[in-house]
PDB file of C-alpha atoms in Angstrom:
ATOM      1  CA  MET M 667       6.870  -4.661 -10.678  1.00  0.00           C
ATOM      2  CA  SER M 668       5.648  -6.676 -13.260  1.00  0.00           C
ATOM      3  CA  THR M 669       4.334  -9.423 -10.717  1.00  0.00           C
ATOM      4  CA  TYR M 670       2.433  -6.803  -8.805  1.00  0.00           C
ATOM      5  CA  TRP M 671       0.899  -5.288 -12.075  1.00  0.00           C
ATOM      6  CA  SER M 672      -0.056  -8.447 -13.211  1.00  0.00           C
ATOM      7  CA  ILE M 673      -2.142  -9.249 -10.082  1.00  0.00           C
ATOM      8  CA  LEU M 674      -3.713  -5.635 -10.403  1.00  0.00           C
ATOM      9  CA  GLU M 675      -4.885  -6.599 -14.026  1.00  0.00           C
ATOM     10  CA  LYS M 676      -6.630  -9.481 -12.659  1.00  0.00           C
ATOM     11  CA  VAL M 677      -7.819  -7.950  -9.071  1.00  0.00           C
ATOM     12  CA  ARG M 678      -9.387  -4.605  -8.332  1.00  0.00           C
ATOM     13  CA  GLY M 679      -7.240  -2.843  -6.105  1.00  0.00           C
ATOM     14  CA  SER M 680      -9.733  -2.052  -3.745  1.00  0.00           C
ATOM     15  CA  THR M 681     -10.498  -5.806  -3.012  1.00  0.00           C
ATOM     16  CA  LEU M 682      -6.839  -7.050  -3.346  1.00  0.00           C
ATOM     17  CA  ARG M 683      -5.552  -8.311   0.208  1.00  0.00           C
ATOM     18  CA  LEU M 684      -1.971  -9.310   0.313  1.00  0.00           C
ATOM     19  CA  THR M 685      -2.019 -10.303   3.974  1.00  0.00           C
ATOM     20  CA  LYS M 686      -4.345 -11.218   6.772  1.00  0.00           C
ATOM     21  CA  LEU M 687      -3.753  -7.922   8.459  1.00  0.00           C
ATOM     22  CA  ASP M 688      -4.495  -5.445   5.457  1.00  0.00           C
ATOM     23  CA  ASP M 689      -7.804  -4.633   6.588  1.00  0.00           C
ATOM     24  CA  ASP M 690      -6.874  -4.016  10.115  1.00  0.00           C
ATOM     25  CA  ILE M 691      -3.685  -1.850   9.054  1.00  0.00           C
ATOM     26  CA  TYR M 692      -6.069   0.276   6.724  1.00  0.00           C
ATOM     27  CA  THR M 693      -8.640   0.937   9.666  1.00  0.00           C
ATOM     28  CA  HIS M 694      -5.380   1.796  11.651  1.00  0.00           C
ATOM     29  CA  LEU M 695      -4.178   4.266   8.887  1.00  0.00           C
ATOM     30  CA  LYS M 696      -7.427   5.960   8.804  1.00  0.00           C
ATOM     31  CA  ALA M 697      -7.662   6.283  12.676  1.00  0.00           C
ATOM     32  CA  ASP M 698      -4.305   7.746  12.699  1.00  0.00           C
ATOM     33  CA  PHE M 699      -4.237   9.908   9.565  1.00  0.00           C
ATOM     34  CA  PRO M 700      -7.811  10.620   9.453  1.00  0.00           C
ATOM     35  CA  GLU M 701      -6.815  13.586   6.612  1.00  0.00           C
ATOM     36  CA  PHE M 702      -5.667  10.419   4.498  1.00  0.00           C
ATOM     37  CA  ASP M 703      -7.392  10.657   1.082  1.00  0.00           C
ATOM     38  CA  PRO M 704      -6.379   7.746  -0.970  1.00  0.00           C
ATOM     39  CA  ALA M 705      -7.582   9.519  -4.181  1.00  0.00           C
ATOM     40  CA  ALA M 706      -5.520  12.826  -3.161  1.00  0.00           C
ATOM     41  CA  PRO M 707      -1.740  13.075  -4.197  1.00  0.00           C
ATOM     42  CA  ILE M 708       0.820  12.431  -1.235  1.00  0.00           C
ATOM     43  CA  ASP M 709       2.424  15.369   0.073  1.00  0.00           C
ATOM     44  CA  GLU M 710       5.938  13.971   0.276  1.00  0.00           C
ATOM     45  CA  ASP M 711       7.308  17.063   2.078  1.00  0.00           C
ATOM     46  CA  GLU M 712       4.758  16.741   5.075  1.00  0.00           C
ATOM     47  CA  MET M 713       5.185  12.966   5.067  1.00  0.00           C
ATOM     48  CA  LYS M 714       9.165  13.397   5.545  1.00  0.00           C
ATOM     49  CA  SER M 715       8.819  16.515   7.642  1.00  0.00           C
ATOM     50  CA  LYS M 716       9.826  15.814  11.490  1.00  0.00           C
ATOM     51  CA  THR M 717       6.224  15.547  12.564  1.00  0.00           C
ATOM     52  CA  GLY M 718       5.352  13.315   9.474  1.00  0.00           C
ATOM     53  CA  LYS M 719       8.259  11.128  10.318  1.00  0.00           C
ATOM     54  CA  GLU M 720       7.193  11.115  14.194  1.00  0.00           C
ATOM     55  CA  ARG M 721       3.505   9.963  13.223  1.00  0.00           C
ATOM     56  CA  TRP M 722       4.515   7.259  10.715  1.00  0.00           C
ATOM     57  CA  ARG M 723       7.436   5.967  13.209  1.00  0.00           C
ATOM     58  CA  LYS M 724       4.380   5.740  15.889  1.00  0.00           C
ATOM     59  CA  PHE M 725       2.201   4.081  13.198  1.00  0.00           C
ATOM     60  CA  LEU M 726       4.860   1.440  12.015  1.00  0.00           C
ATOM     61  CA  MET M 727       5.775   0.697  15.787  1.00  0.00           C
ATOM     62  CA  ALA M 728       2.568  -1.036  15.984  1.00  0.00           C
ATOM     63  CA  TYR M 729       3.624  -3.703  13.678  1.00  0.00           C
ATOM     64  CA  GLU M 730       6.960  -4.168  14.880  1.00  0.00           C
ATOM     65  CA  LYS M 731       5.971  -7.733  16.132  1.00  0.00           C
ATOM     66  CA  LYS M 732       3.121  -8.322  13.694  1.00  0.00           C
ATOM     67  CA  VAL M 733       4.550  -8.077  10.358  1.00  0.00           C
ATOM     68  CA  ASP M 734       8.065  -9.187   9.235  1.00  0.00           C
ATOM     69  CA  ASP M 735      10.249  -6.526   7.685  1.00  0.00           C
ATOM     70  CA  TYR M 736       7.499  -3.890   9.215  1.00  0.00           C
ATOM     71  CA  ASN M 737       9.784  -1.041   8.279  1.00  0.00           C
ATOM     72  CA  PHE M 738      10.879  -2.713   4.916  1.00  0.00           C
ATOM     73  CA  GLY M 739      10.520  -0.008   2.062  1.00  0.00           C
ATOM     74  CA  THR M 740       7.974   0.164  -0.579  1.00  0.00           C
ATOM     75  CA  MET M 741       7.199   2.327  -3.717  1.00  0.00           C
ATOM     76  CA  LEU M 742       4.305   4.498  -3.734  1.00  0.00           C
ATOM     77  CA  ARG M 743       2.849   6.428  -6.485  1.00  0.00           C
ATOM     78  CA  ALA M 744       2.719  10.118  -5.393  1.00  0.00           C
ATOM     79  CA  ASP M 745      -0.760  10.521  -7.070  1.00  0.00           C
ATOM     80  CA  ALA M 746      -3.167   7.455  -7.770  1.00  0.00           C
ATOM     81  CA  LYS M 747      -4.209   9.141 -10.733  1.00  0.00           C
ATOM     82  CA  GLY M 748      -0.909   8.425 -12.672  1.00  0.00           C
ATOM     83  CA  GLU M 749       1.064   5.475 -13.627  1.00  0.00           C
ATOM     84  CA  TYR M 750       4.191   4.332 -11.762  1.00  0.00           C
ATOM     85  CA  GLU M 751       6.596   6.621 -13.273  1.00  0.00           C
ATOM     86  CA  GLU M 752      10.194   7.770 -11.728  1.00  0.00           C
ATOM     87  CA  LYS M 753       8.756  11.197 -11.204  1.00  0.00           C
ATOM     88  CA  GLU M 754       5.554  10.023  -9.699  1.00  0.00           C
ATOM     89  CA  THR M 755       7.122   7.358  -7.573  1.00  0.00           C
ATOM     90  CA  ILE M 756       8.354   8.009  -3.949  1.00  0.00           C
ATOM     91  CA  PHE M 757       9.766   5.614  -1.235  1.00  0.00           C
ATOM     92  CA  GLY M 758       7.888   4.696   2.026  1.00  0.00           C
ATOM     93  CA  GLU M 759       7.732   2.234   4.479  1.00  0.00           C
ATOM     94  CA  LEU M 760       5.343  -0.887   5.467  1.00  0.00           C
ATOM     95  CA  ASP M 761       3.541  -2.275   2.578  1.00  0.00           C
ATOM     96  CA  LEU M 762       0.362  -0.232   3.230  1.00  0.00           C
ATOM     97  CA  MET M 763      -1.858  -1.513   1.311  1.00  0.00           C
ATOM     98  CA  GLY M 764      -3.853   1.463   2.404  1.00  0.00           C
ATOM     99  CA  TYR M 765      -1.899   3.529  -0.213  1.00  0.00           C
TER     100      TYR M 765
END
């Protein structure tokens, strides 16, 4: 976590690119999840619902042969306005970059 935070202290999150696919992944995210608002809190119940899991699985499978560990888990802030804290952190898949 401290490495990630050190990077964010030097580079604005909106301009940070961790992989050559970041922009493509974000464009795909917006196409498959048009309701996505990066400033809005994540609805974890919706994300983990049967429909939500199906949507995310379909999205993730597009990266099966493009991203190593495409289904590897990552921590997400449930609300981008808050800090990384236990009650505000959820576990998701694919280091999305869009979140």
